[in-house]
Amino acid sequence: MTGANSFSVSGYGPEQARWARLFARDSLARRLDWPILLSALALSMIGAALVYSATRNRTDINKGDPYYFLVRHVLNTGIGFALMIATVWLGHRALRNAVPVLYGVSVLGVLLVLTPLGATINGNRNWIRLAGGFSLQPSEFVKVTIILGMAMLLAARVDAGDKMYPDHRTVLQSLGLAAVPIMVVLLMPDLGTVLVLLTIVLGVLLASGASNRWIFGLLTAGVVGCVAIWQLHILDEYQINRFAAFANPSLDPAGVGYNTNQARIAIGSGGLTGAGLFQGSQTTGQFVPEQQTDFVFTVAGEELGFVGAGLIIVLLGIVLWRACRIARETTELYGTIVAAGIVAWFAFQSFENIGMTLGIMPVTGLPLPFVSYGGSAMFAVWVAVGLLQSIRVQRPMSA
């Protein structure tokens, strides 16, 4: 027999068999959210051009090969795309069953950063050195596992029909699940990632329908925690200096305020249409540090101008809009929570990255999703796209 039933043979699990039936009844291509997919690809390709422009003359870091970072950025995008396909194929529901394993691996990863296996890059000890000159940033994958773990706990009894909303005990369990990796990341200390993780937690709780008392309590705890972190001197000196430079932009313009000042000069010099790709004087002169990663938006501002930089923001906006639509249209709370967590992640990280280059947010070292150079960050955001696509694809089929 041909068709969907031909897939229900030995060797195919229930999830794969269900996929075969889905493909037979309704074209998979029709069910994919193409605006998200095409926007993410466009952002990655724009990022490739910007990364190349920022690094082609950087003989101090490109090992004498002007295409070194470009090739690796495209390779990272390709691997990320493959991870997206794998995520869609497995399905967010199947990954729900694997949450305990994924969570354990991600927590182990961030714990290893605190051991001699960890490495400090650009002042942050949040990397693990691998063979062949590669490195891994486990905290990027914690973003995914916190979303999946909290969604699994908060939606379990609601999707089963036992509850209308998560009860207080379930909310407390989900917060405990999130607190463990957040505390480890704080010890690195990686304040930027901690802020993203806290935003994810807040977005997940809002989407779950948890009591507003938890939301207000979490916000209050966040304020108290920030004060405690400051008073207990948990932050490194360079992190304190970044906040001081944000509060007073004229403070030490040749020191702690240098990055932000040069970033604003680069963006401001671009005008409406920019100086032209590969023609930016600030970028060519290497005045802005870390332009291929944290400050990649300054390359767009200088060389592509307001139009090009605005296009990046529009594409990010499309990803967020479609993700919000997926969260609203899915019929299961688990899918809604996962999509909402991804929206909170992408929205905050994009705003923080672009905001720090404009001087309206403190410098925290967060990459711009899909655009900045970096393997771990690229892999994580494409896995998130795969989760969004899976939620959309696995909506109930029309008769």
Coordinates of C-alpha atoms in Angstrom, one line a residue:
M1 CA 0.0 0.0 0.0
T2 CA 1.2 3.5 -0.8
G3 CA 0.5 6.8 0.9
A4 CA 0.6 7.6 4.6
N5 CA 0.0 4.0 5.8
S6 CA 3.2 2.9 4.0
F7 CA 5.1 4.8 6.7
S8 CA 3.6 2.9 9.6
V9 CA 6.1 0.1 9.3
S10 CA 8.7 -1.2 11.7
G11 CA 11.4 1.4 12.2
Y12 CA 9.1 4.4 12.3
G13 CA 8.0 5.8 15.7
P14 CA 4.6 7.3 16.3
E15 CA 5.8 10.8 15.8
Q16 CA 7.4 10.0 12.4
A17 CA 4.3 8.1 11.4
R18 CA 2.1 11.0 12.3
W19 CA 4.4 13.2 10.2
A20 CA 3.9 10.9 7.3
R21 CA 0.1 11.1 7.6
L22 CA 0.4 14.9 7.9
F23 CA 2.5 15.1 4.7
A24 CA 0.0 12.9 2.9
R25 CA -3.0 14.9 3.9
D26 CA -1.7 18.4 3.7
S27 CA 1.4 19.8 2.0
L28 CA 4.2 20.5 4.5
A29 CA 5.3 23.5 2.4
R30 CA 1.9 25.1 2.8
R31 CA 2.1 24.7 6.6
L32 CA 5.5 26.2 7.1
D33 CA 5.6 29.9 8.1
W34 CA 7.5 31.2 5.2
P35 CA 7.7 34.9 6.4
I36 CA 9.7 33.7 9.5
L37 CA 11.9 31.4 7.4
L38 CA 12.7 33.9 4.7
S39 CA 13.2 36.7 7.1
A40 CA 15.6 34.7 9.2
L41 CA 17.6 33.6 6.1
A42 CA 17.7 37.2 4.9
L43 CA 19.0 38.4 8.3
S44 CA 21.7 35.7 8.2
M45 CA 22.8 36.6 4.7
I46 CA 22.9 40.3 5.5
G47 CA 24.9 39.4 8.6
A48 CA 27.3 37.5 6.3
A49 CA 28.0 40.7 4.3
L50 CA 28.4 42.8 7.5
V51 CA 30.7 40.3 9.1
Y52 CA 32.8 40.1 6.0
S53 CA 33.0 43.9 5.9
A54 CA 34.0 44.1 9.5
T55 CA 36.7 41.4 9.4
R56 CA 38.2 41.4 5.9
N57 CA 41.0 43.8 6.8
R58 CA 41.4 42.5 10.4
T59 CA 44.6 40.6 9.9
D60 CA 45.0 40.4 13.7
I61 CA 42.0 38.1 14.0
N62 CA 41.3 36.6 10.5
K63 CA 44.6 34.6 10.3
G64 CA 45.5 36.4 7.1
D65 CA 42.4 35.2 5.3
P66 CA 39.9 37.9 4.5
Y67 CA 37.2 35.3 4.0
Y68 CA 37.9 33.5 7.3
F69 CA 34.9 34.9 9.3
L70 CA 32.6 35.0 6.2
V71 CA 33.1 31.3 5.5
R72 CA 32.5 30.4 9.2
H73 CA 29.4 32.6 9.4
V74 CA 27.9 30.9 6.4
L75 CA 28.9 27.5 7.7
N76 CA 27.3 28.3 11.1
T77 CA 24.1 29.4 9.3
G78 CA 24.1 26.1 7.3
I79 CA 24.5 24.1 10.5
G80 CA 21.8 26.2 12.2
F81 CA 19.4 25.6 9.3
A82 CA 20.1 21.8 9.5
L83 CA 19.3 22.0 13.2
M84 CA 16.0 23.8 12.4
I85 CA 15.1 21.0 10.0
A86 CA 15.9 18.4 12.6
T87 CA 13.8 20.2 15.2
V88 CA 10.8 20.4 12.8
W89 CA 11.2 16.7 12.0
L90 CA 11.4 15.6 15.6
G91 CA 8.6 18.0 16.6
H92 CA 8.2 20.1 19.7
R93 CA 5.9 17.5 21.2
A94 CA 8.6 14.8 20.9
L95 CA 11.2 17.2 22.4
R96 CA 8.8 17.7 25.3
N97 CA 9.5 14.1 26.3
A98 CA 13.2 14.7 26.1
V99 CA 13.2 17.9 28.3
P100 CA 14.8 16.2 31.3
V101 CA 17.8 15.0 29.3
L102 CA 18.1 18.3 27.4
Y103 CA 17.9 20.3 30.6
G104 CA 20.5 18.1 32.4
V105 CA 22.9 18.4 29.5
S106 CA 22.5 22.2 29.3
V107 CA 23.0 22.7 33.1
L108 CA 26.1 20.4 32.9
G109 CA 27.4 22.6 30.1
V110 CA 27.2 25.8 32.0
L111 CA 28.7 24.1 35.1
L112 CA 31.7 23.0 33.0
V113 CA 32.4 26.6 32.1
L114 CA 33.2 27.2 35.8
T115 CA 35.8 24.4 35.7
P116 CA 39.3 24.5 34.1
L117 CA 37.6 23.5 30.8
G118 CA 36.0 27.0 30.7
A119 CA 37.6 29.9 28.8
T120 CA 37.5 33.7 29.1
I121 CA 36.9 35.5 25.8
N122 CA 36.5 39.3 25.7
G123 CA 36.2 39.5 29.5
N124 CA 33.4 36.9 29.8
R125 CA 34.1 33.4 31.2
N126 CA 31.2 31.7 29.4
W127 CA 33.0 29.5 26.8
I128 CA 34.3 25.9 26.5
R129 CA 37.3 25.5 24.2
L130 CA 36.9 22.7 21.7
A131 CA 39.4 21.0 19.3
G132 CA 40.2 22.7 16.0
G133 CA 40.0 26.2 17.4
F134 CA 36.3 26.0 17.9
S135 CA 34.5 27.1 21.1
L136 CA 31.0 26.5 22.6
Q137 CA 28.9 28.8 24.6
P138 CA 26.5 26.6 26.6
S139 CA 24.5 29.5 28.0
E140 CA 23.0 30.0 24.5
F141 CA 21.3 26.6 24.7
V142 CA 20.0 27.2 28.2
K143 CA 17.7 29.7 26.6
V144 CA 16.0 26.9 24.7
T145 CA 15.9 24.4 27.5
I146 CA 14.4 26.9 30.0
I147 CA 11.6 27.6 27.6
L148 CA 10.9 23.9 26.9
G149 CA 11.3 22.9 30.6
M150 CA 9.0 25.6 32.0
A151 CA 6.5 25.0 29.2
M152 CA 6.4 21.3 30.0
L153 CA 5.7 21.9 33.7
L154 CA 3.2 24.8 33.3
A155 CA 1.2 23.2 30.5
A156 CA 1.1 19.6 31.8
R157 CA -2.1 19.6 33.8
V158 CA -3.8 22.3 31.7
D159 CA -3.3 20.4 28.4
A160 CA -4.5 17.3 30.1
G161 CA -7.8 19.1 31.0
D162 CA -7.2 18.9 34.8
K163 CA -6.7 22.6 35.3
M164 CA -7.7 25.9 33.7
Y165 CA -4.4 27.6 34.7
P166 CA -1.2 26.5 36.3
D167 CA -1.5 26.3 40.1
H168 CA 0.9 27.9 42.5
R169 CA 2.9 24.7 43.1
T170 CA 3.4 24.2 39.4
V171 CA 4.6 27.8 39.0
L172 CA 7.0 27.5 41.9
Q173 CA 8.4 24.2 40.4
S174 CA 8.9 26.0 37.0
L175 CA 10.7 28.9 38.7
G176 CA 13.0 26.5 40.5
L177 CA 13.8 24.8 37.2
A178 CA 14.8 28.1 35.7
A179 CA 16.7 29.3 38.8
V180 CA 19.4 26.7 38.7
P181 CA 21.0 27.6 35.3
I182 CA 20.3 31.3 35.9
M183 CA 22.3 31.2 39.1
V184 CA 25.2 29.3 37.4
V185 CA 25.3 31.8 34.5
L186 CA 25.3 34.7 37.1
L187 CA 28.4 33.2 38.7
M188 CA 30.3 33.4 35.4
P189 CA 29.3 36.3 35.5
D190 CA 27.3 36.8 32.2
L191 CA 24.9 39.5 33.1
G192 CA 23.6 39.9 29.6
T193 CA 22.5 36.3 29.3
V194 CA 21.0 36.5 32.8
L195 CA 18.8 39.4 31.7
V196 CA 17.7 37.4 28.6
L197 CA 16.8 34.4 30.8
L198 CA 14.9 36.5 33.2
T199 CA 12.9 38.1 30.3
I200 CA 12.2 34.6 29.0
V201 CA 10.9 33.5 32.4
L202 CA 8.6 36.6 32.6
G203 CA 7.3 36.0 29.1
V204 CA 6.6 32.3 29.8
L205 CA 4.7 33.1 33.0
L206 CA 2.6 35.7 31.2
A207 CA 1.7 33.3 28.4
S208 CA 0.9 30.4 30.8
G209 CA -1.9 32.3 32.5
A210 CA -0.2 32.2 35.9
S211 CA -1.6 34.5 38.6
N212 CA -0.6 38.1 38.4
R213 CA 0.8 37.8 41.9
W214 CA 3.6 35.8 40.5
I215 CA 4.3 38.3 37.8
F216 CA 4.4 41.2 40.3
G217 CA 6.4 39.1 42.7
L218 CA 8.9 38.2 40.0
L219 CA 9.4 41.9 39.1
T220 CA 9.8 42.8 42.7
A221 CA 12.3 40.0 43.2
G222 CA 14.2 41.2 40.1
V223 CA 14.6 44.7 41.5
V224 CA 15.7 43.4 44.9
G225 CA 18.1 41.0 43.2
C226 CA 19.7 43.8 41.1
V227 CA 20.2 45.8 44.3
A228 CA 21.7 42.8 46.1
I229 CA 24.0 42.0 43.2
W230 CA 25.3 45.6 43.2
Q231 CA 25.7 45.7 47.0
L232 CA 27.4 42.3 47.2
H233 CA 29.9 43.2 44.4
I234 CA 29.0 40.1 42.4
L235 CA 29.7 42.0 39.1
D236 CA 33.2 42.3 37.7
E237 CA 34.7 45.8 37.6
Y238 CA 34.4 46.0 33.8
Q239 CA 30.6 45.3 34.1
I240 CA 30.2 48.0 36.7
N241 CA 32.1 50.4 34.4
R242 CA 29.7 49.6 31.5
F243 CA 26.8 50.7 33.6
A244 CA 28.6 53.8 34.7
A245 CA 29.4 54.7 31.1
F246 CA 25.7 54.2 30.2
A247 CA 24.6 56.5 33.0
N248 CA 27.2 59.1 32.0
P249 CA 28.2 58.8 28.3
S250 CA 30.8 61.5 28.7
L251 CA 32.6 59.4 31.4
D252 CA 36.1 58.4 30.2
P253 CA 35.4 58.6 26.4
A254 CA 38.7 57.0 25.7
G255 CA 38.2 54.2 28.2
V256 CA 34.9 52.6 29.3
G257 CA 32.8 54.9 27.1
Y258 CA 34.9 54.3 24.0
N259 CA 32.8 51.5 22.5
T260 CA 29.5 53.3 22.8
N261 CA 30.9 56.6 21.5
Q262 CA 32.5 55.0 18.5
A263 CA 29.4 53.0 17.8
R264 CA 27.2 56.1 17.7
I265 CA 29.7 57.9 15.5
A266 CA 29.7 55.0 13.0
I267 CA 25.9 54.8 12.9
G268 CA 25.4 58.6 12.7
S269 CA 27.9 58.9 9.8
G270 CA 25.8 56.6 7.7
G271 CA 23.0 59.0 7.0
L272 CA 20.0 57.9 5.0
T273 CA 21.6 55.4 2.5
G274 CA 25.1 54.9 4.1
A275 CA 28.6 55.1 2.7
G276 CA 28.2 51.9 0.7
L277 CA 29.0 48.3 1.6
F278 CA 32.7 47.9 2.4
Q279 CA 33.2 51.7 2.2
G280 CA 32.6 52.7 5.8
S281 CA 35.6 54.7 7.2
Q282 CA 34.8 53.7 10.9
T283 CA 34.5 50.0 9.9
T284 CA 37.6 50.0 7.6
G285 CA 39.6 52.0 10.2
Q286 CA 38.6 49.4 12.9
F287 CA 37.5 52.1 15.3
V288 CA 34.6 50.1 16.7
P289 CA 35.6 47.0 18.7
E290 CA 33.8 43.6 18.2
Q291 CA 32.0 44.7 15.0
Q292 CA 31.5 41.2 13.8
T293 CA 29.7 40.2 17.0
D294 CA 28.2 42.6 19.5
F295 CA 28.5 45.7 17.4
V296 CA 27.6 44.3 14.0
F297 CA 24.6 46.8 13.8
T298 CA 27.1 49.6 13.6
V299 CA 28.4 48.3 10.2
A300 CA 24.8 48.3 8.9
G301 CA 24.3 51.9 10.2
E302 CA 27.5 53.2 8.6
E303 CA 27.6 51.3 5.3
L304 CA 23.9 50.8 4.6
G305 CA 22.5 53.8 6.4
F306 CA 19.1 54.3 7.9
V307 CA 17.5 52.3 5.0
G308 CA 19.7 49.2 5.5
A309 CA 19.6 49.4 9.3
G310 CA 15.8 49.9 9.2
L311 CA 15.5 46.8 6.9
I312 CA 17.2 44.7 9.6
I313 CA 14.7 46.0 12.2
V314 CA 11.8 45.3 9.8
L315 CA 13.0 41.7 9.3
L316 CA 13.3 41.1 13.0
G317 CA 9.9 42.6 13.4
I318 CA 8.4 40.2 10.9
V319 CA 9.9 37.2 12.8
L320 CA 8.4 38.5 16.1
W321 CA 5.0 39.3 14.5
R322 CA 4.7 35.8 13.0
A323 CA 5.9 34.2 16.2
C324 CA 3.2 36.1 18.1
R325 CA 0.7 34.8 15.6
I326 CA 1.8 31.2 16.0
A327 CA 1.6 31.6 19.8
R328 CA -2.0 33.0 19.5
E329 CA -3.3 30.4 17.0
T330 CA -2.0 27.2 18.5
T331 CA -4.7 25.2 20.5
E332 CA -2.3 23.8 23.1
L333 CA -0.9 25.7 26.0
Y334 CA 2.5 24.0 25.7
G335 CA 2.9 25.4 22.1
T336 CA 1.7 28.8 23.2
I337 CA 4.2 29.0 26.0
V338 CA 7.1 27.9 23.9
A339 CA 6.3 30.4 21.2
A340 CA 5.9 33.2 23.7
G341 CA 9.2 32.4 25.4
I342 CA 10.9 32.6 22.0
V343 CA 9.2 36.0 21.3
A344 CA 10.4 37.3 24.7
W345 CA 14.0 36.1 24.0
F346 CA 14.2 37.5 20.4
A347 CA 12.5 40.8 21.3
F348 CA 14.6 41.6 24.4
Q349 CA 17.9 40.5 22.8
S350 CA 17.3 42.5 19.6
F351 CA 16.3 45.6 21.5
E352 CA 19.3 45.3 23.9
N353 CA 21.8 44.8 21.1
I354 CA 20.6 47.6 18.9
G355 CA 19.9 49.8 21.9
M356 CA 23.5 49.5 23.2
T357 CA 24.9 50.6 19.8
L358 CA 22.6 53.7 20.0
G359 CA 23.5 54.5 23.6
I360 CA 20.0 53.9 24.9
M361 CA 20.9 50.6 26.6
P362 CA 24.0 49.5 28.6
V363 CA 26.6 47.4 26.9
T364 CA 26.0 43.8 27.8
G365 CA 27.7 41.8 25.0
L366 CA 24.6 40.2 23.6
P367 CA 24.7 39.2 19.8
L368 CA 22.0 40.4 17.3
P369 CA 19.9 37.3 16.5
F370 CA 20.8 35.8 13.1
V371 CA 23.1 38.7 12.2
S372 CA 26.1 38.6 14.6
Y373 CA 28.9 36.2 14.1
G374 CA 29.0 33.2 16.5
G375 CA 28.2 29.5 16.2
S376 CA 26.4 28.8 19.5
A377 CA 24.1 31.8 19.2
M378 CA 23.4 31.0 15.6
F379 CA 22.6 27.4 16.4
A380 CA 20.3 28.3 19.2
V381 CA 18.2 30.9 17.3
W382 CA 17.7 28.4 14.4
V383 CA 16.6 25.7 16.8
A384 CA 14.1 28.3 18.1
V385 CA 12.8 28.9 14.5
G386 CA 12.5 25.1 14.2
L387 CA 10.3 25.0 17.3
L388 CA 8.1 27.8 15.9
Q389 CA 7.7 26.0 12.6
S390 CA 6.9 22.7 14.4
I391 CA 4.1 24.4 16.5
R392 CA 2.6 25.9 13.3
V393 CA 2.9 22.7 11.3
Q394 CA 1.4 20.5 14.0
R395 CA -1.8 22.6 14.4
P396 CA -5.0 20.5 14.0
M397 CA -5.7 19.8 10.4
S398 CA -8.8 20.9 8.7
A399 CA -11.2 18.1 7.6

